[in-house]
Amino acid sequence: MDAGDLKIFQAVAREGSISKAARSLNYVQSNVTTRIRQLETQLQVPLFHRSNRGMSLTPAGENLLGYADRILQLLYEAEQAAQEGIPPSGMLRLGAIETAASSFLTPLLAEYRSCYPEVQHSLVTGGTHELNQKVIQHELHGALVYGPIDHPELNYMKMYDEEMVLIAEPGAHDIQALWSKPMLFFEIGCTHRTQAESLLKDQGIHTLNVMEYGTLDTILHGVSAGLGVSLLPRSSVTKAESRGEVVVMSLPDPYRRLEVGFVYSRSEHIASALSALVQIMTEPE
């Protein structure tokens, strides 16, 4: 049994299925299945109940999960403590909602890289809930998300306010007529969808017709082609607007503001690489 086995076991236990755990770990599904079977063989006890509804822990699995959580937490803290070098060095794993990755975080990382070239950073995009969970589980050191966030395991710093706007295909001008069109969003449960549901209720519309699109580019292309409309931060659509691919309309005041912030773990040990990034983020312009 090694840390890799425990990380895979923990992911399957949390996700409740091999396929979801494989996606969260970015592993091949067959590899996850094999590692779980090898772990059960090694321990000579089944760790999961398997059914059509997914996988749930056996009593032995529940006992192991408690130890796995503690061991992986200690390994994470050891990694953080070892990276407390001066100047900052090591790995910095970051996440961001897609709309903030290019407009805010990428320029910030360019400045960070020039100050701390010994730090190797990686960046993934995702939804706010997904990114928060990755930070809590120490898969990421920190992430840019929609806020505010109030969670006992997370520190949250407000970064900036965005203006939420409605975008539609070229030539559209009647905002009332657009509310009946399908709404294109990143995923079920995204912050934009929650904002849209509240806005449409005020317009007397109680059924939201949602089409899920995976990336910002596909949403913009879908809207431009007339497949629907979307609510997005203004900073993420200015280039498409300038090219004449979409039209942008302002929203009523209560629904115009969207807060973006940075979350990181309340863990006792904070890597010097992350501390340096937080310092740059909090410096006055």
PDB file of C-alpha atoms in Angstrom:
ATOM      1  CA  MET A   1       0.000   0.000   0.000  1.00  0.00           C
ATOM      2  CA  ASP A   2       1.350   3.427  -0.965  1.00  0.00           C
ATOM      3  CA  ALA A   3       0.108   7.006  -1.117  1.00  0.00           C
ATOM      4  CA  GLY A   4      -1.058   6.526  -4.696  1.00  0.00           C
ATOM      5  CA  ASP A   5      -3.262   3.601  -3.677  1.00  0.00           C
ATOM      6  CA  LEU A   6      -4.754   5.619  -0.840  1.00  0.00           C
ATOM      7  CA  LYS A   7      -5.430   8.613  -3.090  1.00  0.00           C
ATOM      8  CA  ILE A   8      -7.291   6.411  -5.585  1.00  0.00           C
ATOM      9  CA  PHE A   9      -9.209   4.668  -2.787  1.00  0.00           C
ATOM     10  CA  GLN A  10     -10.149   8.044  -1.280  1.00  0.00           C
ATOM     11  CA  ALA A  11     -11.387   9.354  -4.645  1.00  0.00           C
ATOM     12  CA  VAL A  12     -13.596   6.305  -5.264  1.00  0.00           C
ATOM     13  CA  ALA A  13     -14.979   6.548  -1.737  1.00  0.00           C
ATOM     14  CA  ARG A  14     -15.776  10.247  -2.176  1.00  0.00           C
ATOM     15  CA  GLU A  15     -17.213   9.997  -5.704  1.00  0.00           C
ATOM     16  CA  GLY A  16     -19.102   6.727  -5.239  1.00  0.00           C
ATOM     17  CA  SER A  17     -18.054   5.315  -8.600  1.00  0.00           C
ATOM     18  CA  ILE A  18     -14.963   4.254 -10.519  1.00  0.00           C
ATOM     19  CA  SER A  19     -15.763   6.423 -13.548  1.00  0.00           C
ATOM     20  CA  LYS A  20     -16.249   9.631 -11.540  1.00  0.00           C
ATOM     21  CA  ALA A  21     -13.094   8.970  -9.524  1.00  0.00           C
ATOM     22  CA  ALA A  22     -11.116   8.383 -12.730  1.00  0.00           C
ATOM     23  CA  ARG A  23     -12.332  11.702 -14.153  1.00  0.00           C
ATOM     24  CA  SER A  24     -11.498  13.602 -10.967  1.00  0.00           C
ATOM     25  CA  LEU A  25      -7.994  12.107 -10.876  1.00  0.00           C
ATOM     26  CA  ASN A  26      -7.498  12.325 -14.651  1.00  0.00           C
ATOM     27  CA  TYR A  27      -6.723   8.590 -14.699  1.00  0.00           C
ATOM     28  CA  VAL A  28      -7.779   5.830 -17.079  1.00  0.00           C
ATOM     29  CA  GLN A  29     -10.833   4.074 -15.632  1.00  0.00           C
ATOM     30  CA  SER A  30      -9.310   0.602 -16.023  1.00  0.00           C
ATOM     31  CA  ASN A  31      -6.276   1.721 -14.010  1.00  0.00           C
ATOM     32  CA  VAL A  32      -8.480   2.839 -11.117  1.00  0.00           C
ATOM     33  CA  THR A  33     -10.388  -0.465 -11.207  1.00  0.00           C
ATOM     34  CA  THR A  34      -7.150  -2.466 -11.178  1.00  0.00           C
ATOM     35  CA  ARG A  35      -5.628  -0.492  -8.305  1.00  0.00           C
ATOM     36  CA  ILE A  36      -8.755  -0.913  -6.149  1.00  0.00           C
ATOM     37  CA  ARG A  37      -8.811  -4.654  -6.798  1.00  0.00           C
ATOM     38  CA  GLN A  38      -5.105  -4.932  -5.993  1.00  0.00           C
ATOM     39  CA  LEU A  39      -5.643  -3.044  -2.748  1.00  0.00           C
ATOM     40  CA  GLU A  40      -8.506  -5.347  -1.739  1.00  0.00           C
ATOM     41  CA  THR A  41      -6.382  -8.375  -2.605  1.00  0.00           C
ATOM     42  CA  GLN A  42      -3.484  -7.044  -0.569  1.00  0.00           C
ATOM     43  CA  LEU A  43      -5.687  -6.365   2.464  1.00  0.00           C
ATOM     44  CA  GLN A  44      -7.702  -9.578   1.891  1.00  0.00           C
ATOM     45  CA  VAL A  45     -10.985  -7.792   2.539  1.00  0.00           C
ATOM     46  CA  PRO A  46     -13.594  -6.100   0.303  1.00  0.00           C
ATOM     47  CA  LEU A  47     -13.530  -2.325   0.652  1.00  0.00           C
ATOM     48  CA  PHE A  48     -16.647  -1.522  -1.410  1.00  0.00           C
ATOM     49  CA  HIS A  49     -20.165  -2.771  -1.956  1.00  0.00           C
ATOM     50  CA  ARG A  50     -20.728  -2.776  -5.747  1.00  0.00           C
ATOM     51  CA  SER A  51     -24.174  -2.233  -7.300  1.00  0.00           C
ATOM     52  CA  ASN A  52     -25.827  -0.656 -10.342  1.00  0.00           C
ATOM     53  CA  ARG A  53     -26.141   2.560  -8.326  1.00  0.00           C
ATOM     54  CA  GLY A  54     -22.387   2.788  -7.744  1.00  0.00           C
ATOM     55  CA  MET A  55     -19.971   1.854  -4.979  1.00  0.00           C
ATOM     56  CA  SER A  56     -20.360   2.311  -1.243  1.00  0.00           C
ATOM     57  CA  LEU A  57     -17.908   1.548   1.535  1.00  0.00           C
ATOM     58  CA  THR A  58     -17.964  -1.672   3.528  1.00  0.00           C
ATOM     59  CA  PRO A  59     -17.195  -1.392   7.268  1.00  0.00           C
ATOM     60  CA  ALA A  60     -13.559  -2.226   6.433  1.00  0.00           C
ATOM     61  CA  GLY A  61     -13.572   0.502   3.796  1.00  0.00           C
ATOM     62  CA  GLU A  62     -14.956   3.041   6.253  1.00  0.00           C
ATOM     63  CA  ASN A  63     -12.166   2.200   8.697  1.00  0.00           C
ATOM     64  CA  LEU A  64      -9.518   2.552   5.983  1.00  0.00           C
ATOM     65  CA  LEU A  65     -10.938   5.873   4.757  1.00  0.00           C
ATOM     66  CA  GLY A  66     -10.359   7.456   8.149  1.00  0.00           C
ATOM     67  CA  TYR A  67      -6.692   6.464   8.060  1.00  0.00           C
ATOM     68  CA  ALA A  68      -6.355   7.406   4.380  1.00  0.00           C
ATOM     69  CA  ASP A  69      -7.658  10.911   5.069  1.00  0.00           C
ATOM     70  CA  ARG A  70      -5.206  11.398   7.922  1.00  0.00           C
ATOM     71  CA  ILE A  71      -2.222   9.946   6.051  1.00  0.00           C
ATOM     72  CA  LEU A  72      -2.839  11.996   2.900  1.00  0.00           C
ATOM     73  CA  GLN A  73      -3.332  15.132   4.996  1.00  0.00           C
ATOM     74  CA  LEU A  74       0.005  14.528   6.719  1.00  0.00           C
ATOM     75  CA  LEU A  75       1.715  13.961   3.368  1.00  0.00           C
ATOM     76  CA  TYR A  76       0.207  17.204   2.079  1.00  0.00           C
ATOM     77  CA  GLU A  77       1.430  19.115   5.132  1.00  0.00           C
ATOM     78  CA  ALA A  78       4.882  17.553   4.730  1.00  0.00           C
ATOM     79  CA  GLU A  79       4.955  18.697   1.104  1.00  0.00           C
ATOM     80  CA  GLN A  80       3.907  22.205   2.110  1.00  0.00           C
ATOM     81  CA  ALA A  81       6.517  22.395   4.872  1.00  0.00           C
ATOM     82  CA  ALA A  82       9.271  21.170   2.545  1.00  0.00           C
ATOM     83  CA  GLN A  83       8.457  23.943   0.077  1.00  0.00           C
ATOM     84  CA  GLU A  84       9.054  26.704   2.617  1.00  0.00           C
ATOM     85  CA  GLY A  85      12.311  27.633   0.940  1.00  0.00           C
ATOM     86  CA  ILE A  86      13.511  31.166   0.253  1.00  0.00           C
ATOM     87  CA  PRO A  87      13.075  32.195  -2.489  1.00  0.00           C
ATOM     88  CA  PRO A  88       9.803  30.353  -3.184  1.00  0.00           C
ATOM     89  CA  SER A  89      10.187  27.170  -5.206  1.00  0.00           C
ATOM     90  CA  GLY A  90       8.404  23.913  -5.878  1.00  0.00           C
ATOM     91  CA  MET A  91       5.016  23.256  -7.446  1.00  0.00           C
ATOM     92  CA  LEU A  92       1.995  25.576  -7.325  1.00  0.00           C
ATOM     93  CA  ARG A  93      -1.246  23.941  -8.480  1.00  0.00           C
ATOM     94  CA  LEU A  94      -3.967  26.475  -9.257  1.00  0.00           C
ATOM     95  CA  GLY A  95      -7.524  26.438 -10.554  1.00  0.00           C
ATOM     96  CA  ALA A  96      -9.849  29.078 -11.971  1.00  0.00           C
ATOM     97  CA  ILE A  97     -13.321  29.538 -13.334  1.00  0.00           C
ATOM     98  CA  GLU A  98     -12.799  29.785 -17.082  1.00  0.00           C
ATOM     99  CA  THR A  99     -14.009  33.367 -17.400  1.00  0.00           C
ATOM    100  CA  ALA A 100     -11.337  34.547 -14.940  1.00  0.00           C
ATOM    101  CA  ALA A 101      -8.455  32.380 -16.139  1.00  0.00           C
ATOM    102  CA  SER A 102      -7.438  34.501 -19.117  1.00  0.00           C
ATOM    103  CA  SER A 103      -8.736  37.916 -18.100  1.00  0.00           C
ATOM    104  CA  PHE A 104      -7.300  38.021 -14.564  1.00  0.00           C
ATOM    105  CA  LEU A 105      -5.156  35.057 -13.544  1.00  0.00           C
ATOM    106  CA  THR A 106      -2.942  34.660 -16.627  1.00  0.00           C
ATOM    107  CA  PRO A 107      -1.530  38.227 -16.465  1.00  0.00           C
ATOM    108  CA  LEU A 108      -1.048  37.800 -12.715  1.00  0.00           C
ATOM    109  CA  LEU A 109       0.857  34.559 -13.236  1.00  0.00           C
ATOM    110  CA  ALA A 110       3.107  36.257 -15.789  1.00  0.00           C
ATOM    111  CA  GLU A 111       4.074  38.798 -13.120  1.00  0.00           C
ATOM    112  CA  TYR A 112       4.480  36.024 -10.558  1.00  0.00           C
ATOM    113  CA  ARG A 113       6.688  34.013 -12.905  1.00  0.00           C
ATOM    114  CA  SER A 114       9.010  36.957 -13.453  1.00  0.00           C
ATOM    115  CA  CYS A 115       9.439  37.355  -9.681  1.00  0.00           C
ATOM    116  CA  TYR A 116       9.697  33.654  -8.770  1.00  0.00           C
ATOM    117  CA  PRO A 117      11.096  31.675 -11.723  1.00  0.00           C
ATOM    118  CA  GLU A 118      11.894  28.653  -9.521  1.00  0.00           C
ATOM    119  CA  VAL A 119       8.193  27.950  -8.980  1.00  0.00           C
ATOM    120  CA  GLN A 120       6.530  25.587 -11.430  1.00  0.00           C
ATOM    121  CA  HIS A 121       2.807  26.255 -11.695  1.00  0.00           C
ATOM    122  CA  SER A 122      -0.095  24.439 -13.321  1.00  0.00           C
ATOM    123  CA  LEU A 123      -3.604  25.733 -14.036  1.00  0.00           C
ATOM    124  CA  VAL A 124      -6.905  23.911 -14.515  1.00  0.00           C
ATOM    125  CA  THR A 125     -10.361  25.390 -15.102  1.00  0.00           C
ATOM    126  CA  GLY A 126     -13.702  24.277 -13.715  1.00  0.00           C
ATOM    127  CA  GLY A 127     -16.831  25.320 -11.888  1.00  0.00           C
ATOM    128  CA  THR A 128     -16.815  26.997  -8.476  1.00  0.00           C
ATOM    129  CA  HIS A 129     -18.057  23.945  -6.532  1.00  0.00           C
ATOM    130  CA  GLU A 130     -15.619  21.598  -8.270  1.00  0.00           C
ATOM    131  CA  LEU A 131     -12.666  23.915  -7.651  1.00  0.00           C
ATOM    132  CA  ASN A 132     -13.584  24.436  -4.003  1.00  0.00           C
ATOM    133  CA  GLN A 133     -13.623  20.661  -3.494  1.00  0.00           C
ATOM    134  CA  LYS A 134     -10.229  20.269  -5.159  1.00  0.00           C
ATOM    135  CA  VAL A 135      -8.769  22.876  -2.781  1.00  0.00           C
ATOM    136  CA  ILE A 136     -10.389  21.214   0.246  1.00  0.00           C
ATOM    137  CA  GLN A 137      -8.984  17.841  -0.829  1.00  0.00           C
ATOM    138  CA  HIS A 138      -5.555  19.440  -1.446  1.00  0.00           C
ATOM    139  CA  GLU A 139      -5.547  18.635  -5.149  1.00  0.00           C
ATOM    140  CA  LEU A 140      -5.086  22.379  -5.731  1.00  0.00           C
ATOM    141  CA  HIS A 141      -3.237  24.948  -3.627  1.00  0.00           C
ATOM    142  CA  GLY A 142      -5.754  27.668  -4.491  1.00  0.00           C
ATOM    143  CA  ALA A 143      -8.409  28.717  -7.012  1.00  0.00           C
ATOM    144  CA  LEU A 144     -10.255  31.711  -8.421  1.00  0.00           C
ATOM    145  CA  VAL A 145     -13.995  31.160  -7.922  1.00  0.00           C
ATOM    146  CA  TYR A 146     -17.264  33.026  -7.772  1.00  0.00           C
ATOM    147  CA  GLY A 147     -17.922  34.263  -4.266  1.00  0.00           C
ATOM    148  CA  PRO A 148     -18.373  35.070  -1.568  1.00  0.00           C
ATOM    149  CA  ILE A 149     -17.395  31.708  -0.046  1.00  0.00           C
ATOM    150  CA  ASP A 150     -17.998  30.856   3.618  1.00  0.00           C
ATOM    151  CA  HIS A 151     -16.532  27.430   4.376  1.00  0.00           C
ATOM    152  CA  PRO A 152     -14.778  26.235   7.548  1.00  0.00           C
ATOM    153  CA  GLU A 153     -11.909  24.673   5.555  1.00  0.00           C
ATOM    154  CA  LEU A 154     -11.298  27.570   3.165  1.00  0.00           C
ATOM    155  CA  ASN A 155      -9.827  31.044   3.334  1.00  0.00           C
ATOM    156  CA  TYR A 156     -11.498  33.454   0.925  1.00  0.00           C
ATOM    157  CA  MET A 157     -10.195  36.763  -0.445  1.00  0.00           C
ATOM    158  CA  LYS A 158     -12.325  38.962  -2.648  1.00  0.00           C
ATOM    159  CA  MET A 159     -10.423  39.911  -5.808  1.00  0.00           C
ATOM    160  CA  TYR A 160     -12.787  42.017  -7.911  1.00  0.00           C
ATOM    161  CA  ASP A 161     -16.365  42.552  -9.087  1.00  0.00           C
ATOM    162  CA  GLU A 162     -17.504  41.553 -12.563  1.00  0.00           C
ATOM    163  CA  GLU A 163     -20.444  42.954 -14.528  1.00  0.00           C
ATOM    164  CA  MET A 164     -22.791  40.191 -15.655  1.00  0.00           C
ATOM    165  CA  VAL A 165     -24.339  40.815 -19.088  1.00  0.00           C
ATOM    166  CA  LEU A 166     -26.762  39.082 -21.441  1.00  0.00           C
ATOM    167  CA  ILE A 167     -25.304  38.072 -24.816  1.00  0.00           C
ATOM    168  CA  ALA A 168     -27.292  37.169 -27.928  1.00  0.00           C
ATOM    169  CA  GLU A 169     -26.758  36.606 -31.645  1.00  0.00           C
ATOM    170  CA  PRO A 170     -25.925  39.586 -33.931  1.00  0.00           C
ATOM    171  CA  GLY A 171     -28.960  41.678 -34.739  1.00  0.00           C
ATOM    172  CA  ALA A 172     -30.901  40.871 -31.571  1.00  0.00           C
ATOM    173  CA  HIS A 173     -32.260  43.948 -29.819  1.00  0.00           C
ATOM    174  CA  ASP A 174     -35.467  43.075 -27.935  1.00  0.00           C
ATOM    175  CA  ILE A 175     -34.268  41.851 -24.534  1.00  0.00           C
ATOM    176  CA  GLN A 176     -37.777  40.775 -23.457  1.00  0.00           C
ATOM    177  CA  ALA A 177     -38.075  38.447 -26.457  1.00  0.00           C
ATOM    178  CA  LEU A 178     -34.725  36.858 -25.628  1.00  0.00           C
ATOM    179  CA  TRP A 179     -35.804  35.480 -22.235  1.00  0.00           C
ATOM    180  CA  SER A 180     -37.757  32.688 -23.951  1.00  0.00           C
ATOM    181  CA  LYS A 181     -34.700  31.396 -25.815  1.00  0.00           C
ATOM    182  CA  PRO A 182     -32.539  28.531 -24.464  1.00  0.00           C
ATOM    183  CA  MET A 183     -29.792  29.572 -22.050  1.00  0.00           C
ATOM    184  CA  LEU A 184     -26.274  28.243 -22.660  1.00  0.00           C
ATOM    185  CA  PHE A 185     -24.265  27.529 -19.499  1.00  0.00           C
ATOM    186  CA  PHE A 186     -21.097  25.703 -18.477  1.00  0.00           C
ATOM    187  CA  GLU A 187     -22.736  23.112 -16.222  1.00  0.00           C
ATOM    188  CA  ILE A 188     -25.748  22.452 -14.046  1.00  0.00           C
ATOM    189  CA  GLY A 189     -25.383  24.408 -10.823  1.00  0.00           C
ATOM    190  CA  CYS A 190     -23.039  27.086 -12.212  1.00  0.00           C
ATOM    191  CA  THR A 191     -23.255  30.560 -10.711  1.00  0.00           C
ATOM    192  CA  HIS A 192     -24.506  32.075 -13.972  1.00  0.00           C
ATOM    193  CA  ARG A 193     -27.470  29.704 -13.973  1.00  0.00           C
ATOM    194  CA  THR A 194     -28.440  30.639 -10.403  1.00  0.00           C
ATOM    195  CA  GLN A 195     -28.326  34.310 -11.389  1.00  0.00           C
ATOM    196  CA  ALA A 196     -30.457  33.613 -14.458  1.00  0.00           C
ATOM    197  CA  GLU A 197     -33.109  31.723 -12.486  1.00  0.00           C
ATOM    198  CA  SER A 198     -33.586  34.653 -10.104  1.00  0.00           C
ATOM    199  CA  LEU A 199     -33.690  37.148 -12.968  1.00  0.00           C
ATOM    200  CA  LEU A 200     -36.250  35.178 -14.999  1.00  0.00           C
ATOM    201  CA  LYS A 201     -38.544  34.782 -11.987  1.00  0.00           C
ATOM    202  CA  ASP A 202     -38.644  38.565 -11.781  1.00  0.00           C
ATOM    203  CA  GLN A 203     -39.616  38.586 -15.454  1.00  0.00           C
ATOM    204  CA  GLY A 204     -42.492  36.178 -14.739  1.00  0.00           C
ATOM    205  CA  ILE A 205     -40.748  33.190 -16.336  1.00  0.00           C
ATOM    206  CA  HIS A 206     -40.471  30.156 -14.047  1.00  0.00           C
ATOM    207  CA  THR A 207     -39.084  27.520 -16.426  1.00  0.00           C
ATOM    208  CA  LEU A 208     -35.421  27.779 -17.451  1.00  0.00           C
ATOM    209  CA  ASN A 209     -34.513  26.080 -20.745  1.00  0.00           C
ATOM    210  CA  VAL A 210     -30.856  25.124 -20.256  1.00  0.00           C
ATOM    211  CA  MET A 211     -28.325  23.827 -22.753  1.00  0.00           C
ATOM    212  CA  GLU A 212     -24.997  22.727 -21.242  1.00  0.00           C
ATOM    213  CA  TYR A 213     -21.869  23.763 -23.149  1.00  0.00           C
ATOM    214  CA  GLY A 214     -18.406  22.778 -21.937  1.00  0.00           C
ATOM    215  CA  THR A 215     -16.265  25.837 -22.609  1.00  0.00           C
ATOM    216  CA  LEU A 216     -16.488  29.594 -23.024  1.00  0.00           C
ATOM    217  CA  ASP A 217     -15.663  29.342 -26.734  1.00  0.00           C
ATOM    218  CA  THR A 218     -18.450  26.860 -27.415  1.00  0.00           C
ATOM    219  CA  ILE A 219     -20.937  29.066 -25.564  1.00  0.00           C
ATOM    220  CA  LEU A 220     -19.883  32.104 -27.603  1.00  0.00           C
ATOM    221  CA  HIS A 221     -20.086  30.170 -30.873  1.00  0.00           C
ATOM    222  CA  GLY A 222     -23.473  28.738 -29.909  1.00  0.00           C
ATOM    223  CA  VAL A 223     -24.892  32.158 -29.067  1.00  0.00           C
ATOM    224  CA  SER A 224     -23.428  33.660 -32.268  1.00  0.00           C
ATOM    225  CA  ALA A 225     -25.141  30.921 -34.292  1.00  0.00           C
ATOM    226  CA  GLY A 226     -28.504  31.737 -32.697  1.00  0.00           C
ATOM    227  CA  LEU A 227     -28.806  28.562 -30.608  1.00  0.00           C
ATOM    228  CA  GLY A 228     -29.611  30.560 -27.490  1.00  0.00           C
ATOM    229  CA  VAL A 229     -28.460  33.330 -25.163  1.00  0.00           C
ATOM    230  CA  SER A 230     -26.195  33.371 -22.128  1.00  0.00           C
ATOM    231  CA  LEU A 231     -25.242  35.338 -19.046  1.00  0.00           C
ATOM    232  CA  LEU A 232     -21.491  35.933 -18.828  1.00  0.00           C
ATOM    233  CA  PRO A 233     -19.044  38.429 -17.300  1.00  0.00           C
ATOM    234  CA  ARG A 234     -18.501  41.425 -19.592  1.00  0.00           C
ATOM    235  CA  SER A 235     -14.718  40.961 -19.562  1.00  0.00           C
ATOM    236  CA  SER A 236     -15.080  37.518 -21.159  1.00  0.00           C
ATOM    237  CA  VAL A 237     -17.180  38.680 -24.124  1.00  0.00           C
ATOM    238  CA  THR A 238     -15.610  42.013 -25.140  1.00  0.00           C
ATOM    239  CA  LYS A 239     -13.490  40.479 -27.920  1.00  0.00           C
ATOM    240  CA  ALA A 240     -16.429  38.579 -29.382  1.00  0.00           C
ATOM    241  CA  GLU A 241     -18.506  41.769 -29.201  1.00  0.00           C
ATOM    242  CA  SER A 242     -15.818  43.834 -30.963  1.00  0.00           C
ATOM    243  CA  ARG A 243     -15.707  41.247 -33.770  1.00  0.00           C
ATOM    244  CA  GLY A 244     -19.474  41.527 -34.211  1.00  0.00           C
ATOM    245  CA  GLU A 245     -20.068  37.894 -33.191  1.00  0.00           C
ATOM    246  CA  VAL A 246     -22.497  38.703 -30.355  1.00  0.00           C
ATOM    247  CA  VAL A 247     -24.475  41.625 -29.020  1.00  0.00           C
ATOM    248  CA  VAL A 248     -24.175  42.547 -25.346  1.00  0.00           C
ATOM    249  CA  MET A 249     -27.038  43.882 -23.223  1.00  0.00           C
ATOM    250  CA  SER A 250     -26.935  45.234 -19.679  1.00  0.00           C
ATOM    251  CA  LEU A 251     -28.939  43.577 -16.923  1.00  0.00           C
ATOM    252  CA  PRO A 252     -31.040  45.199 -14.167  1.00  0.00           C
ATOM    253  CA  ASP A 253     -29.005  46.399 -11.185  1.00  0.00           C
ATOM    254  CA  PRO A 254     -29.798  43.564  -8.740  1.00  0.00           C
ATOM    255  CA  TYR A 255     -28.391  40.998 -11.184  1.00  0.00           C
ATOM    256  CA  ARG A 256     -25.498  42.917 -12.680  1.00  0.00           C
ATOM    257  CA  ARG A 257     -22.836  42.320 -10.027  1.00  0.00           C
ATOM    258  CA  LEU A 258     -20.764  39.145  -9.777  1.00  0.00           C
ATOM    259  CA  GLU A 259     -17.981  38.723  -7.208  1.00  0.00           C
ATOM    260  CA  VAL A 260     -14.762  36.814  -7.925  1.00  0.00           C
ATOM    261  CA  GLY A 261     -12.381  35.728  -5.172  1.00  0.00           C
ATOM    262  CA  PHE A 262      -9.466  33.439  -4.351  1.00  0.00           C
ATOM    263  CA  VAL A 263      -9.794  30.425  -2.060  1.00  0.00           C
ATOM    264  CA  TYR A 264      -7.056  28.419  -0.393  1.00  0.00           C
ATOM    265  CA  SER A 265      -6.946  25.880   2.410  1.00  0.00           C
ATOM    266  CA  ARG A 266      -6.941  26.843   6.075  1.00  0.00           C
ATOM    267  CA  SER A 267      -4.233  24.190   6.505  1.00  0.00           C
ATOM    268  CA  GLU A 268      -1.635  24.932   9.160  1.00  0.00           C
ATOM    269  CA  HIS A 269       1.208  24.834   6.609  1.00  0.00           C
ATOM    270  CA  ILE A 270       1.077  27.186   3.612  1.00  0.00           C
ATOM    271  CA  ALA A 271       3.746  26.722   0.966  1.00  0.00           C
ATOM    272  CA  SER A 272       6.014  29.690   0.343  1.00  0.00           C
ATOM    273  CA  ALA A 273       5.009  29.574  -3.340  1.00  0.00           C
ATOM    274  CA  LEU A 274       1.357  30.098  -2.376  1.00  0.00           C
ATOM    275  CA  SER A 275       2.221  32.735   0.238  1.00  0.00           C
ATOM    276  CA  ALA A 276       4.077  34.716  -2.431  1.00  0.00           C
ATOM    277  CA  LEU A 277       1.080  34.548  -4.777  1.00  0.00           C
ATOM    278  CA  VAL A 278      -1.300  35.688  -2.043  1.00  0.00           C
ATOM    279  CA  GLN A 279       1.032  38.588  -1.305  1.00  0.00           C
ATOM    280  CA  ILE A 280       1.012  39.704  -4.949  1.00  0.00           C
ATOM    281  CA  MET A 281      -2.777  39.421  -5.039  1.00  0.00           C
ATOM    282  CA  THR A 282      -3.195  41.599  -1.962  1.00  0.00           C
ATOM    283  CA  GLU A 283      -0.710  44.294  -2.957  1.00  0.00           C
ATOM    284  CA  PRO A 284      -2.395  47.628  -3.741  1.00  0.00           C
ATOM    285  CA  GLU A 285      -2.266  48.578  -7.421  1.00  0.00           C
TER     286      GLU A 285
END
